[in-house]
mmCIF file of C-alpha atoms and ligand atoms in Angstrom:
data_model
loop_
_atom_site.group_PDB
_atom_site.id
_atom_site.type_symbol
_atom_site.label_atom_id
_atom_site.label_comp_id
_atom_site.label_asym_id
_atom_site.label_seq_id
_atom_site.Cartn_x
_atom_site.Cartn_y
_atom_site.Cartn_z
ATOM 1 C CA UNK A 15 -163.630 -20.985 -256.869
ATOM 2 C CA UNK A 16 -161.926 -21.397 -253.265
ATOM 3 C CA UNK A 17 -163.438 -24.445 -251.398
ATOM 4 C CA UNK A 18 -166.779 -23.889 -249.056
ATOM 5 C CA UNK A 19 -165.397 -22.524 -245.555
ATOM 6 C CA UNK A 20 -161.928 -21.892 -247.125
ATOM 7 C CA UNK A 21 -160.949 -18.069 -247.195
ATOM 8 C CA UNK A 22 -160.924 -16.398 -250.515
ATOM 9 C CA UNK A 23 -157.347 -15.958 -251.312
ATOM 10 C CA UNK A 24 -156.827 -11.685 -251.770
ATOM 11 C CA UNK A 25 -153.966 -11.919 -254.531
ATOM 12 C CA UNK A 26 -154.986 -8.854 -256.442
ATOM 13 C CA UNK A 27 -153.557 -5.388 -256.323
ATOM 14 C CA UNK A 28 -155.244 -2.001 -254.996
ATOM 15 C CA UNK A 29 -153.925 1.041 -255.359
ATOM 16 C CA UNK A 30 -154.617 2.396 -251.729
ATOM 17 C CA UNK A 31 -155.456 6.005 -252.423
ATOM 18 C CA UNK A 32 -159.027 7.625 -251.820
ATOM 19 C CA UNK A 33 -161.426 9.675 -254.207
ATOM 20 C CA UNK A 34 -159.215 12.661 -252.800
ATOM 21 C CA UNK A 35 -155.986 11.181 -253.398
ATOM 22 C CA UNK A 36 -155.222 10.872 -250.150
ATOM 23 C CA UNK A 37 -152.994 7.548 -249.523
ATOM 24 C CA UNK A 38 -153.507 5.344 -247.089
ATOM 25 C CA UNK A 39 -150.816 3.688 -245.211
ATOM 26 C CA UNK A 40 -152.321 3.439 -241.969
ATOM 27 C CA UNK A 41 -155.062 0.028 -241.366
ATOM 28 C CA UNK A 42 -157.007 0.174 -237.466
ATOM 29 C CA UNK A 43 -158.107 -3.304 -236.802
ATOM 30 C CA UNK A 44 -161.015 -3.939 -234.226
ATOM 31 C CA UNK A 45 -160.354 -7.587 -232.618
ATOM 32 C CA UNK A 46 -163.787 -7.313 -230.752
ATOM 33 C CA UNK A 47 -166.437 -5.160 -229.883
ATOM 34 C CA UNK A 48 -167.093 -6.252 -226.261
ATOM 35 C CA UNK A 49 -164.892 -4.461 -223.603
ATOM 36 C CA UNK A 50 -164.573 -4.549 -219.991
ATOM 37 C CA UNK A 51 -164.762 -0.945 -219.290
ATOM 38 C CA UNK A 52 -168.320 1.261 -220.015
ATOM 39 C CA UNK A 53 -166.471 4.510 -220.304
ATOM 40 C CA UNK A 54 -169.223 7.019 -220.289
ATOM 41 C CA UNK A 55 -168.028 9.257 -223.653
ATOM 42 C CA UNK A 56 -167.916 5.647 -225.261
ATOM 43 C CA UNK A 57 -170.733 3.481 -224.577
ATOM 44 C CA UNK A 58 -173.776 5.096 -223.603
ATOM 45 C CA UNK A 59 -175.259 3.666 -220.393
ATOM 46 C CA UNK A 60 -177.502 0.587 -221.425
ATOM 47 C CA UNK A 61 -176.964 -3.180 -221.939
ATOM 48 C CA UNK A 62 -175.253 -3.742 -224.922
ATOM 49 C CA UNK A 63 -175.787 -6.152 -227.618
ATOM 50 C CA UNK A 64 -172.765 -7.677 -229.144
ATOM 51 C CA UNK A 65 -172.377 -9.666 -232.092
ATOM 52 C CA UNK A 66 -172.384 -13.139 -232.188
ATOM 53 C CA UNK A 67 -169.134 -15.271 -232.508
ATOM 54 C CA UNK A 68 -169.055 -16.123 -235.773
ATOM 55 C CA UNK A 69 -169.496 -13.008 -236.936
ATOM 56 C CA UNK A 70 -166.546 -11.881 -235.520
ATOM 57 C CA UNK A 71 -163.468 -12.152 -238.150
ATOM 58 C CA UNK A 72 -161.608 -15.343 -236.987
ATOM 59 C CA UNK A 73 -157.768 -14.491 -236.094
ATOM 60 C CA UNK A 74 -156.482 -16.098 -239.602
ATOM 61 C CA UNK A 75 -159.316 -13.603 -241.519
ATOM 62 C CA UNK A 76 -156.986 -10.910 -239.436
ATOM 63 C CA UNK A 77 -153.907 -11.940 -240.732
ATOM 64 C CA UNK A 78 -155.301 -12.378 -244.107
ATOM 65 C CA UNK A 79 -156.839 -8.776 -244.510
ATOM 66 C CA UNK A 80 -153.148 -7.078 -242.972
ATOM 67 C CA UNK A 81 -151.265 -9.480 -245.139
ATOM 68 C CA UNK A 82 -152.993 -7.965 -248.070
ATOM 69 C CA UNK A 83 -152.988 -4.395 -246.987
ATOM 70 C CA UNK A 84 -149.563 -4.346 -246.133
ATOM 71 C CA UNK A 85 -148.865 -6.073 -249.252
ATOM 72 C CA UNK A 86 -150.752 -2.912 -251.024
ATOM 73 C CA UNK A 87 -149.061 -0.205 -249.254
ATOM 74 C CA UNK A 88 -149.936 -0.392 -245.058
ATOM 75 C CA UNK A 89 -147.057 0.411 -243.223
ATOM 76 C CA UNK A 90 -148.906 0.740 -239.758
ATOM 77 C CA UNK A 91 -151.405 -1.973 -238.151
ATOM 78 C CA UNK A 92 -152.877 -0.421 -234.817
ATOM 79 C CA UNK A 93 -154.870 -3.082 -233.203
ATOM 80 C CA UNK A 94 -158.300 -1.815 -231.036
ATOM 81 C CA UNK A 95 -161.501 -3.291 -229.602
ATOM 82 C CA UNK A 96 -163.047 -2.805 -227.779
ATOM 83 C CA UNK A 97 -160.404 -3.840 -225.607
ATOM 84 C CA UNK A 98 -157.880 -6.403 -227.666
ATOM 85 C CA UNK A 99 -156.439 -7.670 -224.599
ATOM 86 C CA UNK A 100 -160.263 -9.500 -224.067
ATOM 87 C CA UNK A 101 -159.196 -11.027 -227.661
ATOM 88 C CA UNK A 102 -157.643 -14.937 -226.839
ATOM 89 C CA UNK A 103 -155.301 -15.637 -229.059
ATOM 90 C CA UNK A 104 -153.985 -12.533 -229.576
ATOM 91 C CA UNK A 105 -150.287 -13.353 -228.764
ATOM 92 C CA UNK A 106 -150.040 -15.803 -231.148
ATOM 93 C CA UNK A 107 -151.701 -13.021 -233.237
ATOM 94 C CA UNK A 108 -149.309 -10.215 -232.714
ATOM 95 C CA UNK A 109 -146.234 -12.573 -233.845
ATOM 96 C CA UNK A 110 -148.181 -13.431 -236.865
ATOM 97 C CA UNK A 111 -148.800 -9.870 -238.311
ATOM 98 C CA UNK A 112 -145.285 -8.946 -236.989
ATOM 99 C CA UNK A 113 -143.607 -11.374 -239.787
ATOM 100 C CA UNK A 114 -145.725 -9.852 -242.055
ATOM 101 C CA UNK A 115 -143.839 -7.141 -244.568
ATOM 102 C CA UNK A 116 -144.730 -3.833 -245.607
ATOM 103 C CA UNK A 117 -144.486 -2.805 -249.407
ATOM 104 C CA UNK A 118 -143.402 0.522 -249.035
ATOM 105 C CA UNK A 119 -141.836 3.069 -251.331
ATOM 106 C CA UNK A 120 -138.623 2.477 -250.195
ATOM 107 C CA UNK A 121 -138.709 -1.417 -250.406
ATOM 108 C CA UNK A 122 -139.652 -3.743 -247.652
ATOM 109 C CA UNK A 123 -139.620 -3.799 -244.421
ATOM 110 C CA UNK A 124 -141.408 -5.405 -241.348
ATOM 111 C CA UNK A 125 -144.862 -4.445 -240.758
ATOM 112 C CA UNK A 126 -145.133 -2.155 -237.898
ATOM 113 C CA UNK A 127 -148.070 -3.552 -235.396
ATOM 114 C CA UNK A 128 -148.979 -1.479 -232.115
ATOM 115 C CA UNK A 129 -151.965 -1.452 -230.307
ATOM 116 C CA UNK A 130 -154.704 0.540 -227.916
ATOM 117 C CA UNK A 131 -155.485 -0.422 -225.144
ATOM 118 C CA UNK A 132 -157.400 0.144 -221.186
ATOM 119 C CA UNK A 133 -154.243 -1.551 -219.956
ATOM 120 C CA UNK A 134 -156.351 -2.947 -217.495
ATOM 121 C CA UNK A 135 -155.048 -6.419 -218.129
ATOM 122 C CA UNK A 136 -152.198 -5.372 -219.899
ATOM 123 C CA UNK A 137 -149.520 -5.777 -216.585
ATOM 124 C CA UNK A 138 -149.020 -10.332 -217.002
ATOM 125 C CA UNK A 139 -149.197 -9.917 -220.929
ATOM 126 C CA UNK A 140 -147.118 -6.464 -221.696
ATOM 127 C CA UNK A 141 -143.392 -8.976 -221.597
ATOM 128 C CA UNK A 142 -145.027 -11.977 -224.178
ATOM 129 C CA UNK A 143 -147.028 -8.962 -226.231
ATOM 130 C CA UNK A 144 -143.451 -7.195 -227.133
ATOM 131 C CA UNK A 145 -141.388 -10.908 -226.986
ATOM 132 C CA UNK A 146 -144.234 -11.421 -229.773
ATOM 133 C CA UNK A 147 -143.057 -7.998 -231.863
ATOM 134 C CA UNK A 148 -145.573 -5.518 -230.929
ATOM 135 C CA UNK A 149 -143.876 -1.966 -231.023
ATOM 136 C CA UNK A 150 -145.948 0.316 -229.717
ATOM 137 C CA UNK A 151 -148.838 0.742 -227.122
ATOM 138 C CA UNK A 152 -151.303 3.599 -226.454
ATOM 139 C CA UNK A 153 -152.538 3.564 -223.161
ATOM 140 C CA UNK A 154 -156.105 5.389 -222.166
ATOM 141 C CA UNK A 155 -156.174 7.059 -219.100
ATOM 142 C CA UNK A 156 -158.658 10.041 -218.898
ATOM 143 C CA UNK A 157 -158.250 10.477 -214.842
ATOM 144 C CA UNK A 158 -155.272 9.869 -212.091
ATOM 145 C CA UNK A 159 -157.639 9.898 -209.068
ATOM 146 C CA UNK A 160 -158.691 6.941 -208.873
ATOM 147 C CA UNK A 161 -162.521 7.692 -207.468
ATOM 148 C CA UNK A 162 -162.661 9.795 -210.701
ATOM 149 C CA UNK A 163 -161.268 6.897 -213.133
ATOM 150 C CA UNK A 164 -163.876 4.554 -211.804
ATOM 151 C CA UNK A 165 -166.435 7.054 -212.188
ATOM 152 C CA UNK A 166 -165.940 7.749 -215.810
ATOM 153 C CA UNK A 167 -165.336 3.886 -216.877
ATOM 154 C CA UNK A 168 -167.942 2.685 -214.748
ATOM 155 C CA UNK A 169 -165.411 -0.548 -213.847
ATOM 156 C CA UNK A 170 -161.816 0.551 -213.914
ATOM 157 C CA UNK A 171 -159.399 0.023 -211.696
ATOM 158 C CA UNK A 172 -156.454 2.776 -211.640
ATOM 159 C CA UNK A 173 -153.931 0.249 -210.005
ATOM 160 C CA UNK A 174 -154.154 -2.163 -212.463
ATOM 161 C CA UNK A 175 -153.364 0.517 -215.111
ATOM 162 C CA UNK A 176 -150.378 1.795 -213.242
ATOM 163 C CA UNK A 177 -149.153 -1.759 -213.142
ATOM 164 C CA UNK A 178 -149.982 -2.278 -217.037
ATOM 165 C CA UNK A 179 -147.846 0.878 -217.643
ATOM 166 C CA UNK A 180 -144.917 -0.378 -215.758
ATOM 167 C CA UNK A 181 -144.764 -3.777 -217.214
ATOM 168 C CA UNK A 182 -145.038 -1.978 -220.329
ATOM 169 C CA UNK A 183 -141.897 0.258 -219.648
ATOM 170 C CA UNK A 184 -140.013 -2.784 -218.115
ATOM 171 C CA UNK A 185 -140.606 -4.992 -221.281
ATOM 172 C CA UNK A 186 -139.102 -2.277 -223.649
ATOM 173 C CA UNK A 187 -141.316 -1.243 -226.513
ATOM 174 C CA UNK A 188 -140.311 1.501 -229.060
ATOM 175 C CA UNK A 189 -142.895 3.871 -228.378
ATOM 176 C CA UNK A 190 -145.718 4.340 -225.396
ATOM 177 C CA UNK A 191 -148.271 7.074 -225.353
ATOM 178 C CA UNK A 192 -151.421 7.872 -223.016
ATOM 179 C CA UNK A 193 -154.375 9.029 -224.894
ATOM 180 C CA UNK A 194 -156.511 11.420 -222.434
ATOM 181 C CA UNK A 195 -159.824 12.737 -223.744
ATOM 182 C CA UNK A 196 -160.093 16.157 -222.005
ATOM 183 C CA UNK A 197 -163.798 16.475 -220.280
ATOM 184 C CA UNK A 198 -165.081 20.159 -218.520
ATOM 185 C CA UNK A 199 -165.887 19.818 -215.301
ATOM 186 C CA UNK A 200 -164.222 16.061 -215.356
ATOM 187 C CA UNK A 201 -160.683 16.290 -215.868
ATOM 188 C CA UNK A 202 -160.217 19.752 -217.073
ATOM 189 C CA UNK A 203 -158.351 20.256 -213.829
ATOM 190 C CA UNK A 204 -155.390 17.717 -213.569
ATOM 191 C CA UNK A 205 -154.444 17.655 -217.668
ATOM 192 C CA UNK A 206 -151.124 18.908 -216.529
ATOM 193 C CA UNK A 207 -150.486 16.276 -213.832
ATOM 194 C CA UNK A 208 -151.796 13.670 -216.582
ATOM 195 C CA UNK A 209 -149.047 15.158 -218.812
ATOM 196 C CA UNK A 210 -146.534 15.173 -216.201
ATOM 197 C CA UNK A 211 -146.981 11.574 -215.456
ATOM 198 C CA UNK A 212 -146.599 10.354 -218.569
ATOM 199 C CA UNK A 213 -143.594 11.757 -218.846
ATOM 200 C CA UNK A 214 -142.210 10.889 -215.676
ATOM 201 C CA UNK A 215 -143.129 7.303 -217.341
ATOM 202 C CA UNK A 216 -141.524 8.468 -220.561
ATOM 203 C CA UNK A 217 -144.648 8.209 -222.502
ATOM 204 C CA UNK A 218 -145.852 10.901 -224.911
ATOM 205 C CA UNK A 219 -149.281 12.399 -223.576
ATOM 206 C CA UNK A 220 -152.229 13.086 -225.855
ATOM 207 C CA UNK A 221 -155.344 14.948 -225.238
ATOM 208 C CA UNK A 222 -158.073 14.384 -227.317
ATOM 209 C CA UNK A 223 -161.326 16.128 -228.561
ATOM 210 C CA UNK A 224 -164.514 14.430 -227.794
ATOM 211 C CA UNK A 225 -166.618 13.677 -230.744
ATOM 212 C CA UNK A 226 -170.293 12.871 -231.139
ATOM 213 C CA UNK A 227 -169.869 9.106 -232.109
ATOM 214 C CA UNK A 228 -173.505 7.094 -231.429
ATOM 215 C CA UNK A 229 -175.856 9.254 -232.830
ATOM 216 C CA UNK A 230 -174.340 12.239 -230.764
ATOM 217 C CA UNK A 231 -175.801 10.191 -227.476
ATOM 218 C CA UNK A 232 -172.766 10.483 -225.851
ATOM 219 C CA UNK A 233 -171.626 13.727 -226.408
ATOM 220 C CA UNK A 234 -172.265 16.533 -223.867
ATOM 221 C CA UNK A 235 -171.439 20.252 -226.022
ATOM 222 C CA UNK A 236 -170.919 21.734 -222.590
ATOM 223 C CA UNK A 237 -167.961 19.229 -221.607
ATOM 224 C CA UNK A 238 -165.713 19.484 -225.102
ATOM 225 C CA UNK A 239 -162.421 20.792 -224.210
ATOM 226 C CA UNK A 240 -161.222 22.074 -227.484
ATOM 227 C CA UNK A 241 -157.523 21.317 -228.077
ATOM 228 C CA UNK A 242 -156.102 24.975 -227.957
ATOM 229 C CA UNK A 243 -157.949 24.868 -224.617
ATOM 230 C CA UNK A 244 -155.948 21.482 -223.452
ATOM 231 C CA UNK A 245 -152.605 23.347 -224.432
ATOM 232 C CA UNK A 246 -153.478 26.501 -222.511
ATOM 233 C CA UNK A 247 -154.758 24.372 -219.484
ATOM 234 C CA UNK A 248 -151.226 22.646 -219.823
ATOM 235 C CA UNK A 249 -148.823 25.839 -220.147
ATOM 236 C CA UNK A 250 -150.792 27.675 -216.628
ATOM 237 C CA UNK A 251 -149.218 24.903 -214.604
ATOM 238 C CA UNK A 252 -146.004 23.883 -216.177
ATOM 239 C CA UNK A 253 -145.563 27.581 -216.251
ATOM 240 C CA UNK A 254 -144.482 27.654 -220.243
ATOM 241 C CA UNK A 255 -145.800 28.378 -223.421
ATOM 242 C CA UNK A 256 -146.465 25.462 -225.543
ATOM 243 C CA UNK A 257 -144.559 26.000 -229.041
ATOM 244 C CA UNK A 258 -145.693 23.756 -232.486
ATOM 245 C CA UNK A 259 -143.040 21.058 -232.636
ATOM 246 C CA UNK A 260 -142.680 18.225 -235.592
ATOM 247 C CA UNK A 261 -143.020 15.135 -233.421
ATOM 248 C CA UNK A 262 -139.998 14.021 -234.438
ATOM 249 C CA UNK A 263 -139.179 10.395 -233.080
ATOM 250 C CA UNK A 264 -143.351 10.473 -231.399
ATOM 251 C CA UNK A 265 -145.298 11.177 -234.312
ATOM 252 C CA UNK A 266 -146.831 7.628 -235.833
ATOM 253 C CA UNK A 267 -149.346 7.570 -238.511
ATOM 254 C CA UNK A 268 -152.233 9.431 -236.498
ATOM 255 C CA UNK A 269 -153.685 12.698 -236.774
ATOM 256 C CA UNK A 270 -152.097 13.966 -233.291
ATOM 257 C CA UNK A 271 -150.473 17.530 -233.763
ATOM 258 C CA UNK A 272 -147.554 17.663 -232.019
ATOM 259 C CA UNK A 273 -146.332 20.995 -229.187
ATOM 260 C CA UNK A 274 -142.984 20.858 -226.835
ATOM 261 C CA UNK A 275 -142.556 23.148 -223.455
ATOM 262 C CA UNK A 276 -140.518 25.795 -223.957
ATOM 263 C CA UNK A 277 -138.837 26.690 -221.026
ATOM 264 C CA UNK A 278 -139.131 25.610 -217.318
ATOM 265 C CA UNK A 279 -138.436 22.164 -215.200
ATOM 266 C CA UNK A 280 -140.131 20.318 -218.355
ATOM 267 C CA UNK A 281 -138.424 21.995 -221.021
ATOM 268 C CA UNK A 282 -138.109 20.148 -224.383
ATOM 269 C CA UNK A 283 -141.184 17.534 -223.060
ATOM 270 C CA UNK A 284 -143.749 16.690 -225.785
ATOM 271 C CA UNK A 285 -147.326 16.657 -225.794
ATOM 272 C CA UNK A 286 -150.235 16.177 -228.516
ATOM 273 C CA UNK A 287 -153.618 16.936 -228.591
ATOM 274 C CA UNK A 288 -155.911 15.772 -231.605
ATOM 275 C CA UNK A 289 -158.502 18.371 -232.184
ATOM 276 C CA UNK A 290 -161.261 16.556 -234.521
ATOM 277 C CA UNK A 291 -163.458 19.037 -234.183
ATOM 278 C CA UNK A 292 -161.693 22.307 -233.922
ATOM 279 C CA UNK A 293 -158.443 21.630 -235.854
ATOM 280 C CA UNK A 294 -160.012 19.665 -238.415
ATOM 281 C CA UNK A 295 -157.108 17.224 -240.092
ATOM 282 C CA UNK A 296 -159.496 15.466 -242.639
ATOM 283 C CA UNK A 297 -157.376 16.755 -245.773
ATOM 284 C CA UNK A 298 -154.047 14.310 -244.961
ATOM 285 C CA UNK A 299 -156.419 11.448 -243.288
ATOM 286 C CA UNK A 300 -154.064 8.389 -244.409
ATOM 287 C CA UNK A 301 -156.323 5.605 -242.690
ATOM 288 C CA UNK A 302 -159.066 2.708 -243.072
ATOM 289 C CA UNK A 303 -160.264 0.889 -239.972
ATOM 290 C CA UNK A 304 -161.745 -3.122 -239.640
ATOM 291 C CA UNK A 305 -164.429 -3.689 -237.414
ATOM 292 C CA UNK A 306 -164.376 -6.752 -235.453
ATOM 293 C CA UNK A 307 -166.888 -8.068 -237.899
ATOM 294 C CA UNK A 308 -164.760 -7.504 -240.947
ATOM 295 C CA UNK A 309 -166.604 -3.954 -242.341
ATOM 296 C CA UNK A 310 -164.146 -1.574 -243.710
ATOM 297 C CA UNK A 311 -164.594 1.641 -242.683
ATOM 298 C CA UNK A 312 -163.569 4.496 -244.920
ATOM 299 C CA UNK A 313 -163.949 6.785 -242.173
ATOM 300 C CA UNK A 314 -164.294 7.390 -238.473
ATOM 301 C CA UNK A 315 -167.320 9.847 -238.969
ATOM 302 C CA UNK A 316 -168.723 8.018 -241.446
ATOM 303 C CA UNK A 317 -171.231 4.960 -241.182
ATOM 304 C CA UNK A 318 -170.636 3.900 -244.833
ATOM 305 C CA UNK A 319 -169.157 0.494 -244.817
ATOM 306 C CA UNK A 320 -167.626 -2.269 -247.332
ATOM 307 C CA UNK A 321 -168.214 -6.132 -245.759
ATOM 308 C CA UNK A 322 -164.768 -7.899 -246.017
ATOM 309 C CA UNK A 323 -165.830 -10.469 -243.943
ATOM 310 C CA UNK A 324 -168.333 -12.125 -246.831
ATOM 311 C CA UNK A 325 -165.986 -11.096 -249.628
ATOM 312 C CA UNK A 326 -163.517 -13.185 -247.380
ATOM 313 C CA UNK A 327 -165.915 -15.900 -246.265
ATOM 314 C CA UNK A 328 -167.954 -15.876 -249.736
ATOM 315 C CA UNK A 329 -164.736 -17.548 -251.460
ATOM 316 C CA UNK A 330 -165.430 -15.354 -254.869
ATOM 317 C CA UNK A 331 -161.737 -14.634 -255.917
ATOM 318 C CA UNK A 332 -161.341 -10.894 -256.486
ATOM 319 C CA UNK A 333 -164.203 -10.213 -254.330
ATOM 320 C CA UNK A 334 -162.111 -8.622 -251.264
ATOM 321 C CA UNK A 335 -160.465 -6.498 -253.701
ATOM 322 C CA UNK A 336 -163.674 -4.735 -255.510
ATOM 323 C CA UNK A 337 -164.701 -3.792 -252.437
ATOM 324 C CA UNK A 338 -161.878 -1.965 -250.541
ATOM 325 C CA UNK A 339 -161.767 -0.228 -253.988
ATOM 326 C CA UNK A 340 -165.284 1.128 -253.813
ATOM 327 C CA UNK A 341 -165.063 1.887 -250.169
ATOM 328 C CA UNK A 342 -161.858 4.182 -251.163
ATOM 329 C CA UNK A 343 -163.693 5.753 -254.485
ATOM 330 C CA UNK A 344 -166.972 6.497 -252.160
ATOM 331 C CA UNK A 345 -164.565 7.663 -248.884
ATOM 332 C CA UNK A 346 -166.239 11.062 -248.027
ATOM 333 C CA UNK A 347 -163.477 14.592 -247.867
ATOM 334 C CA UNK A 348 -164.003 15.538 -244.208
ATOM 335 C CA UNK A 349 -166.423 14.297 -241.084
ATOM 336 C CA UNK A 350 -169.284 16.442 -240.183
ATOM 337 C CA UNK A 351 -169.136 16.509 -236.498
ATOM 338 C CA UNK A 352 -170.806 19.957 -235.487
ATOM 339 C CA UNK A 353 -169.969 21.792 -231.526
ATOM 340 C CA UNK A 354 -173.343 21.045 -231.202
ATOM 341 C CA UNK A 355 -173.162 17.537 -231.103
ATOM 342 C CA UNK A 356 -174.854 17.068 -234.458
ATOM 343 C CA UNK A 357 -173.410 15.368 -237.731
ATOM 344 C CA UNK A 358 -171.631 12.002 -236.262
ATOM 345 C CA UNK A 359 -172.356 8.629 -237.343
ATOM 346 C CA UNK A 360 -174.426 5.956 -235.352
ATOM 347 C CA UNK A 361 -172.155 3.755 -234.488
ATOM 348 C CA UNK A 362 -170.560 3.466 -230.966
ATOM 349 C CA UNK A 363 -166.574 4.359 -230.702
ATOM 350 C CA UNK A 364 -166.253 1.126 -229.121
ATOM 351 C CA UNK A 365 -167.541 -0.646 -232.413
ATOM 352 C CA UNK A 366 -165.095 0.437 -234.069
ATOM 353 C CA UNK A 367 -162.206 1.444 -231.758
ATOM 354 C CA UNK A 368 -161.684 4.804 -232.406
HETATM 355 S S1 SF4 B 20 -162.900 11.914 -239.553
HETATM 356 FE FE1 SF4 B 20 -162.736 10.462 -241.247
HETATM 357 S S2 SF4 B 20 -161.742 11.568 -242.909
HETATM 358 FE FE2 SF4 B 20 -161.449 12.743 -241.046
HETATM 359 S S3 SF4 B 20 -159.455 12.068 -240.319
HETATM 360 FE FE3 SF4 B 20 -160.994 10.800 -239.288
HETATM 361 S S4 SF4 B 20 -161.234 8.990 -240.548
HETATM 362 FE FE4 SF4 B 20 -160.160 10.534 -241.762
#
């Protein structure tokens, strides 16, 4: 029996694939549930409550839980929030997971570890975040006039994020991409100049489906942009179709399906668009996220949970093991989101960061 306080030491072995035999090789990790934006798709419009400290997972619980998982098969750690950049310490924790290895088919090799982020703070800590071995950042911008972006996060500031995105480029990481989530009537209008300026930033744009997350509280039917509607919105203005494309060299380990322009002044440019809703991609789903209180999430859609956090605090050896391996066996096929704005889960998107 580990010690009172100490952390229960994960030494067994799980065989990470799901009641549907899909494997996972993908882990999301929430560092924290607070943020300092209150975008309006996210959060609905109320105080929120937030968990206390000490039920967030302490930064060694982190690196405990991805040692393990990458030990079982993770080749990917994507760190959320929240917004991870509110998360002190997380330097220091970025250069821990980065020495981690990956057990992967083909042998080992270095864990990969990017992150999401507002970018809102990201501009003094972009240089010591890559120095530290994070690879890859996604950057969420849903608006490039700036009234607009501080209208839909309620306390954004667009300069800040350009400045993120440049120290970003200027400190060299691997990969960059800006996640958009299209909105009628919000953004529908400037998708193209959103894709253009990411690639004038050589980032890889992606446009993403809304999705009733809190109960369906923040999800407005009327505003979904479907993602064969992105792609058309896109192809008017660059003045090219928009042909299916492998994502060579930009596809990760997410569910983004991939489309390159071509013909025209942006010829050969890349875009993706993840269509939850209306290009369902449940059947090769390869992921489990971490809340920031240590609850594994089979899936996104899904408010089942398995508590890591007292299997890791509780000491019992074995314990963490038993129950990523139920929260696999009871992982549901497919999410039941509905047009409508019926058939999400309760939680928020920011509990669990997307
Ligand atoms: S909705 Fe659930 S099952 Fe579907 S891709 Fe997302 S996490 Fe996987």
């Amino acid at each position: 029996m580990t010690p009172p306080g100490a952390l229960a030491s994960v030494t067994g072995t799980v065989d990470l694939v799901d009641r549907t035999s899909r494997q996972v090789r993908y882990l999301r990790i929430s560092l924290l549930d607070r943020c300092n934006y209150r975008c309006t798709y996210c959060m609905p419009d109320e105080p929120m409550e937030f968990g206390a400290r000490e039920e967030v997972l302490r930064l060694e619980e982190v690196v405990s839980l991805a040692a393990a998982f990458a030990r079982w098969g993770v080749q990917r750690v994507r760190l959320t929030g929240g917004e991870p950049t509110l998360r002190r310490g997380l330097v220091d924790l970025v250069g821990s997971l980065a020495r981690l290895d990956a057990h992967t088919p083909s042998g080992l090799r270095p864990l990969e570890v990017v992150m999401t982020t507002n970018a809102e703070r990201l501009a003094p800590m972009a240089a010591p975040l890559r120095q530290a071995g994070l690879r890859g950042l996604t950057i969420s911008i849903d608006s490039l006039v700036p009234e607009r972006f501080a209208r839909i996060t309620r306390r954004g500031n667009l300069h800040n994020v350009l400045s993120g995105i440049d120290a970003a480029n200027a400190a060299g990481y691997e990969h960059l991409k800006l996640n958009t989530v299209a909105i009628k009537g919000f953004n529908d209008d400037e998708l193209a100049e959103l894709a253009m300026f990411a690639w004038s930033k050589g980032m890889t744009p992606r446009f993403i489906e809304q999705m009733p997350m809190s109960g369906g509280a923040t999800f407005v039917p009327g505003e979904m942009m479907s993602a064969a509607q992105v792609r058309d919105a896109v192809a008017r203005v660059v003045g090219s179709e928009l042909v299916a494309d492998d994502g060579q060299g930009v596809r990760g380990h997410g569910p983004a399906s991939y489309w390159r322009v071509a013909s025209g002044p942006w010829a050969g440019y890349r875009l993706g668009t993840i269509g939850a809703l209306t290009e369902n991609f449940c059947g090769t789903c390869n992921r489990l996220r971490v809340s920031a209180t240590g609850q594994l999430h089979g899936c996104l859609a899904r408010d089942e949970t398995g508590d890591l956090r007292a299997a890791l605090r509780g000491g019992r050896c074995g314990e963490v093991e038993r129950v990523v391996k139920r929260v696999l066996a009871t992982k549901r096929d497919a999410h039941a989101f509905g047009l409508d704005g019926h058939g999400g889960p309760r939680k928020a998107m920011m509990s669990i960061g997307g």
